[in-house]
Coordinates of C-alpha atoms in Angstrom, one line a residue:
Chain A
X25 CA 7.0 18.8 20.5
X26 CA 7.4 20.4 23.8
X27 CA 5.0 22.7 22.7
X28 CA 2.7 19.9 22.0
X29 CA 2.9 18.4 25.2
X30 CA 2.8 21.1 27.2
X31 CA -1.0 21.9 25.3
X32 CA -1.7 18.4 26.1
X33 CA -0.8 18.4 29.9
X34 CA -2.6 21.7 30.0
X35 CA -5.8 20.0 29.0
X36 CA -5.1 16.7 30.6
X37 CA -8.5 15.7 32.3
X38 CA -10.2 18.5 30.6
X39 CA -14.1 18.2 30.0
X40 CA -16.6 20.5 28.6
X41 CA -19.6 21.0 30.7
X42 CA -22.8 21.7 29.1
X43 CA -25.0 23.5 31.9
X44 CA -28.6 24.2 31.9
X45 CA -29.7 27.6 34.1
X46 CA -32.8 29.4 35.1
X47 CA -32.6 33.0 36.0
X48 CA -34.8 35.9 36.6
X49 CA -33.6 38.6 34.4
X50 CA -35.3 41.4 36.3
X51 CA -31.9 42.4 38.1
X52 CA -30.1 41.8 34.9
X53 CA -28.3 44.2 32.5
X54 CA -29.2 40.8 30.4
X55 CA -27.3 37.8 29.5
X56 CA -23.9 38.4 27.9
X57 CA -21.4 40.9 29.6
X58 CA -21.0 44.0 27.2
X59 CA -19.8 46.8 29.5
X60 CA -17.8 46.7 32.7
X61 CA -19.7 47.2 35.8
X62 CA -22.8 45.8 34.3
X63 CA -24.3 42.9 36.4
X64 CA -24.8 40.4 33.8
X65 CA -25.9 36.5 34.0
X66 CA -22.7 35.7 32.2
X67 CA -20.7 38.0 34.9
X68 CA -22.1 35.9 37.8
X69 CA -21.6 32.7 36.4
X70 CA -18.0 33.2 35.8
X71 CA -17.5 34.6 39.0
X72 CA -19.0 31.3 40.8
X73 CA -16.8 29.3 38.4
X74 CA -13.6 31.4 39.4
X75 CA -14.1 29.8 42.8
X76 CA -14.0 26.3 41.7
X77 CA -9.9 25.2 41.1
X78 CA -9.6 23.8 38.0
X79 CA -13.0 25.5 36.1
X80 CA -12.1 28.2 33.5
X81 CA -14.4 30.9 34.3
X82 CA -15.3 31.7 31.0
X83 CA -19.0 30.4 29.8
X84 CA -20.1 30.3 26.5
X85 CA -24.2 30.6 26.3
X86 CA -26.5 29.5 23.5
X87 CA -28.4 32.6 23.4
X88 CA -28.7 35.9 24.1
X89 CA -31.3 38.1 26.4
X90 CA -31.5 41.6 26.8
X91 CA -32.2 43.3 30.3
X92 CA -35.1 42.0 32.1
X93 CA -35.6 38.8 29.6
X94 CA -35.8 36.0 31.9
X95 CA -34.9 32.1 31.0
X96 CA -36.3 28.8 31.9
X97 CA -33.6 27.0 30.8
X98 CA -30.6 28.4 29.3
X99 CA -27.4 26.3 27.8
X100 CA -24.1 27.4 28.2
X101 CA -20.8 25.6 28.2
X102 CA -17.8 25.8 29.8
X103 CA -14.6 24.1 30.4
X104 CA -13.3 22.4 33.8
X105 CA -10.3 20.0 34.8
X106 CA -12.0 19.9 38.4
X107 CA -13.3 16.6 39.5
X108 CA -16.6 17.3 40.9
X109 CA -18.9 14.3 39.3
X110 CA -21.2 16.3 37.0
X111 CA -24.3 15.4 38.7
X112 CA -23.1 17.2 41.5
X113 CA -22.1 20.4 39.6
X114 CA -25.4 22.0 39.5
X115 CA -25.5 21.7 43.5
X116 CA -22.1 23.2 43.9
X117 CA -22.5 25.9 41.7
X118 CA -26.1 26.9 43.4
X119 CA -24.2 27.2 46.6
X120 CA -22.1 30.0 44.6
X121 CA -24.8 31.8 42.4
X122 CA -26.8 34.4 43.5
X123 CA -30.4 33.4 44.2
X124 CA -31.8 34.9 41.1
X125 CA -29.7 32.4 38.8
X126 CA -29.8 28.6 39.3
X127 CA -28.2 25.6 37.7
X128 CA -30.7 23.2 37.0
X129 CA -28.5 20.0 35.5
X130 CA -25.4 19.5 33.6
X131 CA -24.0 17.0 31.2
X132 CA -20.2 16.5 29.5
X133 CA -20.2 17.0 26.3
X134 CA -17.3 16.5 23.8
X135 CA -14.7 19.3 23.5
X136 CA -15.7 20.2 19.9
X137 CA -19.7 20.9 21.3
X138 CA -20.4 24.4 21.3
X139 CA -23.6 25.8 23.0
X140 CA -24.5 28.4 20.5
X141 CA -22.9 26.8 17.4
X142 CA -24.0 23.4 18.0
X143 CA -27.8 24.6 18.7
X144 CA -30.5 23.4 16.0
X145 CA -33.3 25.5 17.3
X146 CA -34.5 27.8 20.4
X147 CA -37.8 28.1 21.9
X148 CA -39.2 31.3 23.5
X149 CA -42.4 32.2 24.8
X150 CA -43.9 36.0 25.2
X151 CA -46.7 36.4 28.2
X152 CA -49.0 39.0 28.0
X153 CA -51.6 39.7 30.9
X154 CA -55.0 41.1 29.7
X155 CA -56.7 42.5 32.6
X156 CA -58.3 46.0 33.8
X157 CA -55.9 46.6 36.5
X158 CA -52.0 46.1 36.4
X159 CA -50.5 43.1 38.4
X160 CA -48.5 43.7 41.7
X161 CA -47.2 40.1 42.2
X162 CA -46.6 39.5 38.1
X163 CA -44.9 43.1 37.2
X164 CA -41.8 41.7 36.1
X165 CA -42.9 38.5 34.6
X166 CA -45.6 39.6 31.9
X167 CA -46.5 42.8 29.6
X168 CA -49.9 43.8 31.1
X169 CA -52.4 45.6 28.9
X170 CA -56.1 46.4 29.6
X171 CA -57.4 45.9 26.4
X172 CA -58.7 42.9 25.0
X173 CA -56.9 41.4 21.9
X174 CA -58.7 39.9 19.2
X175 CA -57.1 36.8 19.1
X176 CA -58.4 35.4 15.7
X177 CA -56.4 37.8 13.4
X178 CA -53.2 37.4 15.5
X179 CA -53.5 33.6 15.2
X180 CA -53.8 34.1 11.3
X181 CA -50.7 36.6 11.2
X182 CA -48.9 33.6 13.4
X183 CA -49.3 31.3 10.4
X184 CA -47.6 33.9 8.1
X185 CA -44.5 33.7 10.4
X186 CA -43.9 30.2 10.4
X187 CA -41.1 29.2 7.4
X188 CA -38.1 30.6 6.3
X189 CA -38.2 33.9 5.7
X190 CA -36.0 37.3 5.6
X191 CA -36.8 39.0 8.9
X192 CA -35.2 42.1 8.6
X193 CA -38.2 44.3 9.6
X194 CA -38.1 42.5 13.0
X195 CA -34.2 43.7 13.5
X196 CA -33.5 46.1 16.1
X197 CA -30.1 46.5 14.6
X198 CA -28.5 46.0 11.5
X199 CA -27.2 42.3 11.0
X200 CA -25.8 40.8 7.7
X201 CA -27.9 37.7 7.3
X202 CA -31.5 38.3 8.4
X203 CA -32.9 35.0 7.0
X204 CA -34.1 32.6 9.6
X205 CA -36.6 29.8 9.8
X206 CA -39.3 29.5 12.2
X207 CA -40.5 25.8 12.9
X208 CA -43.8 26.9 15.3
X209 CA -45.6 30.1 16.1
X210 CA -48.3 29.5 18.6
X211 CA -51.0 31.1 20.6
X212 CA -52.1 29.8 24.1
X213 CA -54.9 31.4 26.1
X214 CA -55.3 30.6 30.1
X215 CA -58.0 32.1 32.2
X216 CA -56.6 34.0 34.9
X217 CA -58.6 36.1 37.9
X218 CA -60.3 38.9 36.4
X219 CA -58.9 38.5 32.6
X220 CA -56.8 36.3 30.7
X221 CA -53.5 35.5 29.8
X222 CA -52.0 35.2 26.5
X223 CA -48.9 33.3 25.6
X224 CA -46.9 33.7 22.3
X225 CA -44.8 31.0 21.6
X226 CA -41.9 30.6 18.8
X227 CA -39.5 28.3 17.9
X228 CA -37.1 28.5 15.5
X229 CA -33.1 27.8 13.9
X230 CA -32.5 31.0 15.7
X231 CA -33.9 35.0 16.2
X232 CA -32.4 38.2 15.3
X233 CA -31.6 40.7 18.2
X234 CA -35.1 42.0 19.3
X235 CA -36.7 39.8 17.1
X236 CA -39.2 38.0 19.0
X237 CA -40.3 41.5 21.0
X238 CA -40.8 42.9 17.4
X239 CA -42.6 40.3 16.5
X240 CA -44.8 40.6 19.7
X241 CA -45.4 44.3 19.4
X242 CA -46.5 43.8 15.7
X243 CA -48.8 40.9 16.6
X244 CA -50.4 42.9 19.2
X245 CA -51.1 45.9 16.8
X246 CA -53.0 43.2 14.8
X247 CA -55.0 41.7 17.6
X248 CA -55.9 45.5 18.6
X249 CA -57.3 46.2 14.7
X250 CA -54.3 48.7 14.3
X251 CA -53.1 46.4 11.2
X252 CA -54.5 43.5 9.6
X253 CA -53.0 40.1 9.5
X254 CA -51.8 40.5 6.2
X255 CA -49.5 43.3 6.8
X256 CA -47.0 40.4 8.7
X257 CA -46.7 38.8 5.2
X258 CA -45.7 42.2 3.3
X259 CA -43.2 42.7 6.4
X260 CA -41.8 39.4 5.3
X261 CA -41.3 40.3 1.6
X262 CA -39.2 43.3 2.3
X263 CA -40.5 45.5 4.9
X264 CA -38.4 47.9 7.1
X265 CA -38.5 48.0 11.2
X266 CA -40.3 51.4 10.9
X267 CA -43.3 49.4 9.1
X268 CA -43.5 46.8 11.8
X269 CA -45.0 47.6 15.4
X270 CA -43.1 48.4 18.3
X271 CA -40.8 46.4 20.3
X272 CA -42.5 44.5 23.4
X273 CA -41.0 45.3 26.8
X274 CA -38.6 42.7 28.1
X275 CA -40.1 41.6 30.8
X276 CA -42.9 39.3 29.4
X277 CA -39.9 37.5 27.1
X278 CA -38.8 33.9 28.7
X279 CA -36.0 32.0 26.5
X280 CA -37.7 28.4 27.2
X281 CA -35.3 25.8 26.1
X282 CA -32.7 25.1 23.1
X283 CA -32.7 21.7 20.9
X284 CA -29.6 20.3 19.8
X285 CA -31.2 17.5 17.6
X286 CA -33.3 18.3 14.9
X287 CA -36.4 20.1 15.9
X288 CA -39.8 17.9 15.8
X289 CA -43.0 19.1 16.5
Chain B
X26 CA -75.7 70.6 70.5
X27 CA -72.8 72.4 69.0
X28 CA -70.7 69.7 69.3
X29 CA -72.9 67.7 67.3
X30 CA -73.3 70.1 64.8
X31 CA -69.8 70.2 64.5
X32 CA -69.3 66.6 64.3
X33 CA -72.2 66.6 61.6
X34 CA -70.2 69.3 59.6
X35 CA -67.3 67.5 59.8
X36 CA -68.7 64.3 58.6
X37 CA -70.7 65.9 55.5
X38 CA -70.3 64.1 52.4
X39 CA -68.2 61.4 54.0
X40 CA -67.8 57.8 52.3
X41 CA -66.6 54.7 53.9
X42 CA -64.6 53.2 50.7
X43 CA -63.8 49.6 50.5
X44 CA -60.7 49.1 48.4
X45 CA -59.4 45.9 47.2
X46 CA -55.6 45.4 46.8
X47 CA -53.1 43.0 45.1
X48 CA -49.5 43.1 46.6
X49 CA -46.0 41.5 46.2
X50 CA -45.0 40.6 50.2
X51 CA -41.2 40.3 49.4
X52 CA -40.1 43.7 50.1
X53 CA -42.9 44.4 53.1
X54 CA -42.5 43.9 56.7
X55 CA -45.9 42.7 56.5
X56 CA -49.2 44.4 55.9
X57 CA -49.8 45.8 59.2
X58 CA -47.9 48.3 60.8
X59 CA -46.6 47.6 64.3
X60 CA -43.6 49.2 64.5
X61 CA -42.1 52.6 63.3
X62 CA -39.9 52.5 60.3
X63 CA -40.9 49.3 58.7
X64 CA -42.1 48.9 55.5
X65 CA -45.8 47.7 55.7
X66 CA -48.5 47.8 53.2
X67 CA -50.3 49.7 55.1
X68 CA -47.9 52.4 55.6
X69 CA -47.6 52.6 51.7
X70 CA -51.6 52.7 51.4
X71 CA -51.9 55.6 54.4
X72 CA -49.0 57.6 52.6
X73 CA -50.8 57.4 49.1
X74 CA -54.0 58.3 50.7
X75 CA -52.3 61.4 52.6
X76 CA -51.9 63.1 49.0
X77 CA -55.9 62.9 48.5
X78 CA -57.5 66.1 49.9
X79 CA -60.3 65.1 51.8
X80 CA -59.0 61.3 52.4
X81 CA -58.4 60.4 56.2
X82 CA -55.1 58.3 55.9
X83 CA -55.9 55.4 58.4
X84 CA -56.9 52.1 56.6
X85 CA -58.4 49.1 58.2
X86 CA -57.5 45.7 56.6
X87 CA -59.6 42.7 56.4
X88 CA -56.8 40.2 57.9
X89 CA -53.3 40.3 58.5
X90 CA -50.4 39.1 56.8
X91 CA -46.5 38.4 57.8
X92 CA -43.6 39.8 56.3
X93 CA -42.9 37.8 52.9
X94 CA -46.7 37.2 52.4
X95 CA -48.8 38.1 49.1
X96 CA -52.4 39.0 48.6
X97 CA -54.4 38.3 45.5
X98 CA -57.1 40.6 46.6
X99 CA -56.8 42.0 50.3
X100 CA -60.2 44.1 51.3
X101 CA -59.0 47.5 53.1
X102 CA -61.9 50.5 54.5
X103 CA -60.7 54.1 54.8
X104 CA -63.2 57.2 55.2
X105 CA -62.9 60.2 52.8
X106 CA -64.6 63.1 51.9
X107 CA -63.1 63.4 48.5
X108 CA -64.9 63.9 45.5
X109 CA -63.2 61.2 43.2
X110 CA -66.0 58.9 41.5
X111 CA -65.4 55.5 43.0
X112 CA -64.6 53.8 39.5
X113 CA -61.5 56.1 39.3
X114 CA -60.5 55.8 43.0
X115 CA -58.3 52.6 41.9
X116 CA -56.5 54.5 39.3
X117 CA -56.0 57.5 41.5
X118 CA -54.4 55.6 44.3
X119 CA -52.2 53.5 41.6
X120 CA -50.5 56.5 40.5
X121 CA -49.3 57.3 44.0
X122 CA -48.7 53.7 45.1
X123 CA -45.4 51.5 44.8
X124 CA -45.7 49.1 41.9
X125 CA -45.4 46.3 44.5
X126 CA -49.1 47.2 45.3
X127 CA -51.9 47.8 43.3
X128 CA -55.4 49.0 43.9
X129 CA -57.8 46.6 41.9
X130 CA -61.3 47.7 42.5
X131 CA -63.4 49.9 45.0
X132 CA -66.7 50.3 45.9
X133 CA -68.5 52.8 48.4
X134 CA -69.9 51.0 51.6
X135 CA -72.2 52.2 54.7
X136 CA -70.1 54.1 57.4
X137 CA -71.5 51.1 59.5
X138 CA -69.4 48.3 57.2
X139 CA -65.9 47.5 58.7
X140 CA -63.2 45.6 56.2
X141 CA -62.4 43.2 59.2
X142 CA -65.1 42.5 61.6
X143 CA -68.2 42.5 58.6
X144 CA -65.9 39.8 57.0
X145 CA -67.6 36.3 57.2
X146 CA -64.8 34.2 55.4
X147 CA -61.4 34.3 53.9
X148 CA -59.7 32.3 51.3
X149 CA -55.8 31.4 51.7
X150 CA -53.8 29.2 49.2
X151 CA -50.4 28.0 50.1
X152 CA -48.0 26.9 46.7
X153 CA -45.3 24.2 47.3
X154 CA -43.1 23.3 44.1
X155 CA -41.7 20.1 44.1
X156 CA -39.0 19.7 41.7
X157 CA -35.1 18.8 42.0
X158 CA -33.8 22.0 42.1
X159 CA -34.8 25.5 43.2
X160 CA -36.4 28.0 41.6
X161 CA -34.9 31.2 40.2
X162 CA -38.1 33.0 39.0
X163 CA -40.5 31.6 41.6
X164 CA -38.4 32.1 44.7
X165 CA -40.3 34.4 46.4
X166 CA -43.5 32.8 45.5
X167 CA -43.8 29.3 46.6
X168 CA -42.0 26.8 49.0
X169 CA -39.4 24.7 47.1
X170 CA -38.9 21.2 48.3
X171 CA -36.7 18.7 46.2
X172 CA -38.9 15.8 47.7
X173 CA -42.0 14.2 46.6
X174 CA -45.2 14.3 48.8
X175 CA -47.2 11.5 49.3
X176 CA -50.9 13.6 48.6
X177 CA -53.2 10.8 49.7
X178 CA -52.5 11.2 53.4
X179 CA -52.4 14.7 52.9
X180 CA -55.9 14.9 51.5
X181 CA -57.2 12.8 54.3
X182 CA -55.7 15.2 56.7
X183 CA -57.2 18.0 54.9
X184 CA -60.9 16.2 56.1
X185 CA -59.8 16.5 59.4
X186 CA -59.2 20.1 59.3
X187 CA -62.7 20.8 57.9
X188 CA -64.8 21.9 60.6
X189 CA -65.4 23.7 63.8
X190 CA -62.0 23.1 65.9
X191 CA -59.8 24.5 68.6
X192 CA -56.9 25.0 66.3
X193 CA -54.7 26.0 69.8
X194 CA -51.9 23.7 68.4
X195 CA -51.6 25.7 65.0
X196 CA -51.4 29.1 67.0
X197 CA -48.1 30.6 66.7
X198 CA -48.8 32.9 69.6
X199 CA -51.2 32.5 73.1
X200 CA -54.7 33.8 72.0
X201 CA -57.9 33.9 73.9
X202 CA -59.9 32.2 71.7
X203 CA -58.6 29.6 69.6
X204 CA -61.7 28.0 68.1
X205 CA -62.5 28.7 64.5
X206 CA -64.4 26.9 61.5
X207 CA -62.6 25.9 58.4
X208 CA -65.2 25.9 55.3
X209 CA -63.2 24.0 52.8
X210 CA -59.8 22.5 52.7
X211 CA -58.4 21.6 49.6
X212 CA -55.2 20.3 47.8
X213 CA -54.9 21.0 43.8
X214 CA -52.1 19.6 41.7
X215 CA -50.5 21.7 38.5
X216 CA -47.8 19.8 36.5
X217 CA -45.1 22.0 36.3
X218 CA -41.8 21.5 34.0
X219 CA -39.6 18.9 36.2
X220 CA -42.0 18.2 38.7
X221 CA -45.4 19.2 40.1
X222 CA -47.1 22.3 41.9
X223 CA -49.3 21.5 45.3
X224 CA -51.5 24.2 46.1
X225 CA -53.0 23.7 49.6
X226 CA -56.1 26.0 49.8
X227 CA -58.2 27.2 52.8
X228 CA -61.5 28.7 53.6
X229 CA -62.4 29.8 57.2
X230 CA -64.3 32.0 59.1
X231 CA -61.0 33.4 60.3
X232 CA -57.5 31.9 61.3
X233 CA -55.1 32.3 64.5
X234 CA -52.1 33.9 63.5
X235 CA -49.4 31.6 61.7
X236 CA -52.4 29.0 61.7
X237 CA -52.4 28.7 57.7
X238 CA -48.4 28.1 58.0
X239 CA -48.6 26.0 60.7
X240 CA -51.2 23.4 59.2
X241 CA -49.1 23.6 56.1
X242 CA -46.1 22.7 57.8
X243 CA -47.7 19.8 59.6
X244 CA -49.8 18.6 56.0
X245 CA -46.0 18.4 54.8
X246 CA -44.8 16.4 57.4
X247 CA -47.8 13.9 56.7
X248 CA -46.9 13.8 53.4
X249 CA -43.0 13.2 53.7
X250 CA -44.6 10.2 56.2
X251 CA -43.0 11.6 59.0
X252 CA -46.4 11.8 61.0
X253 CA -49.9 10.0 60.1
X254 CA -53.0 11.8 59.1
X255 CA -54.7 10.9 62.0
X256 CA -52.0 12.6 64.3
X257 CA -54.0 16.1 62.8
X258 CA -56.9 14.9 64.3
X259 CA -55.3 14.5 67.6
X260 CA -53.8 18.0 67.5
X261 CA -57.3 19.6 67.1
X262 CA -58.3 17.6 70.3
X263 CA -56.1 19.2 72.8
X264 CA -52.6 19.3 71.1
X265 CA -49.9 22.0 71.7
X266 CA -48.0 23.9 69.2
X267 CA -44.5 21.8 69.7
X268 CA -46.6 18.8 68.8
X269 CA -47.3 20.1 65.2
X270 CA -45.2 20.4 62.6
X271 CA -42.9 23.4 61.8
X272 CA -44.1 26.7 60.5
X273 CA -43.7 26.8 56.8
X274 CA -42.2 29.5 55.3
X275 CA -43.9 33.1 54.1
X276 CA -43.5 33.4 50.8
X277 CA -45.8 30.4 49.6
X278 CA -48.5 31.9 51.5
X279 CA -51.5 33.9 49.7
X280 CA -54.6 35.8 51.0
X281 CA -56.9 34.8 48.3
X282 CA -59.9 36.6 48.7
X283 CA -62.6 37.6 51.8
X284 CA -66.3 37.3 51.7
X285 CA -68.8 39.3 53.1
X286 CA -71.9 37.0 52.2
X287 CA -72.1 33.7 54.0
X288 CA -69.9 31.2 52.4
X289 CA -71.2 28.7 49.7
X290 CA -69.0 25.9 48.3

């Protein structure tokens, strides 16, 4: 009874905050803290929360991004007993965060809500810059290549990826359950000075570690004529990692957004 | 006679190369070297040329950009007696340059050609990001503001700027001749996640030191309703610097390109 009262008191006024953050992944060893001494997005967020009296300095991110990978709107949740009005939270945190992480918006969610477990879909984008010479300005933002890509077979291969599949061939490490569902796989082309930019966009229930970058590496091989688009279908029917293409470099990858309602195209 | 022969021999096989470079101005104290010990684009280009046997390690840029200002295609010329085929020069230089400067293309020009003196027009772009929260990814690429801007009076003010005018009110330091001609002053709007991006584009015969950023600072005041668009016309009819708006921050400014043929819209 006393313990229960203690727990009640301890949680008095406890709120769970869902925070959406943008970050430039260039100077981070990734989103999640894995080893001490590495600069991670999680570590910076927790250091900022530690300076807010009442906030518990532990964040739960929706996804996981590797070193060099960016996020336009990554949801994370944390618990707090502070009294900051929810619409002021992003401003309060931005005054404590380094400039390569920005809090964009926040909302209060039930204590049963979980940024990762409650998430129903995630969207990723991969940017490829096709032009003769490498970029100075976008060097940490795109995968540059001096070749041209044949987009027709890439579009064809993207169609194979949509649906419920075993993505084992695209996992960078062993995972128990490698079945995921991709709801949308889309190619967009933008003209840029002296070339074009290709965006590969994926929405899915979830993605294996390294899956998007392995799919992109494989799709680029399709676009270069090194493999045909049907080989992607074969990979989904029981291929191994070494039969898939290389892992695309991190700086072209963006976590775009996550959804907490069922995905609708 | 001996001296003439000496000069002839010294210039044997001398070529003047016009090189177009892109750079990320974030970590430079500007394009031109002014004080020792500062990291400048010029200093890096000259350090790279010093490693090419036969090249004279002195570059002549078309324009001048301040610390933090970027360039998409800045022309510079230099002289060389090396034997590198002109189409290989950008590759050779990129292997010697830091990644925030990229040589894009090169061509041989007559020895009478001068990257700055032969230039007939220059194009600048200024990027303003309008959205509620500051950006992490574009923090060194745009001027962010949380307000909205009224674009109609800005467009009106831009019309006043076109033509041959005395731009003294927009000069950051005293200059002897402050008359310049603006051929084009244009506003472009792009939708972006959670807001919009406004591009202010200027093409002119030349620009005074700080002119583009002072014009942008003044135009932003017009868009915020702090001054009316006719005040811009008044500034061109003999205003002083302190009557114009503030100097916009450097990171939103891009030297886009220069022209060596008369400007045609």
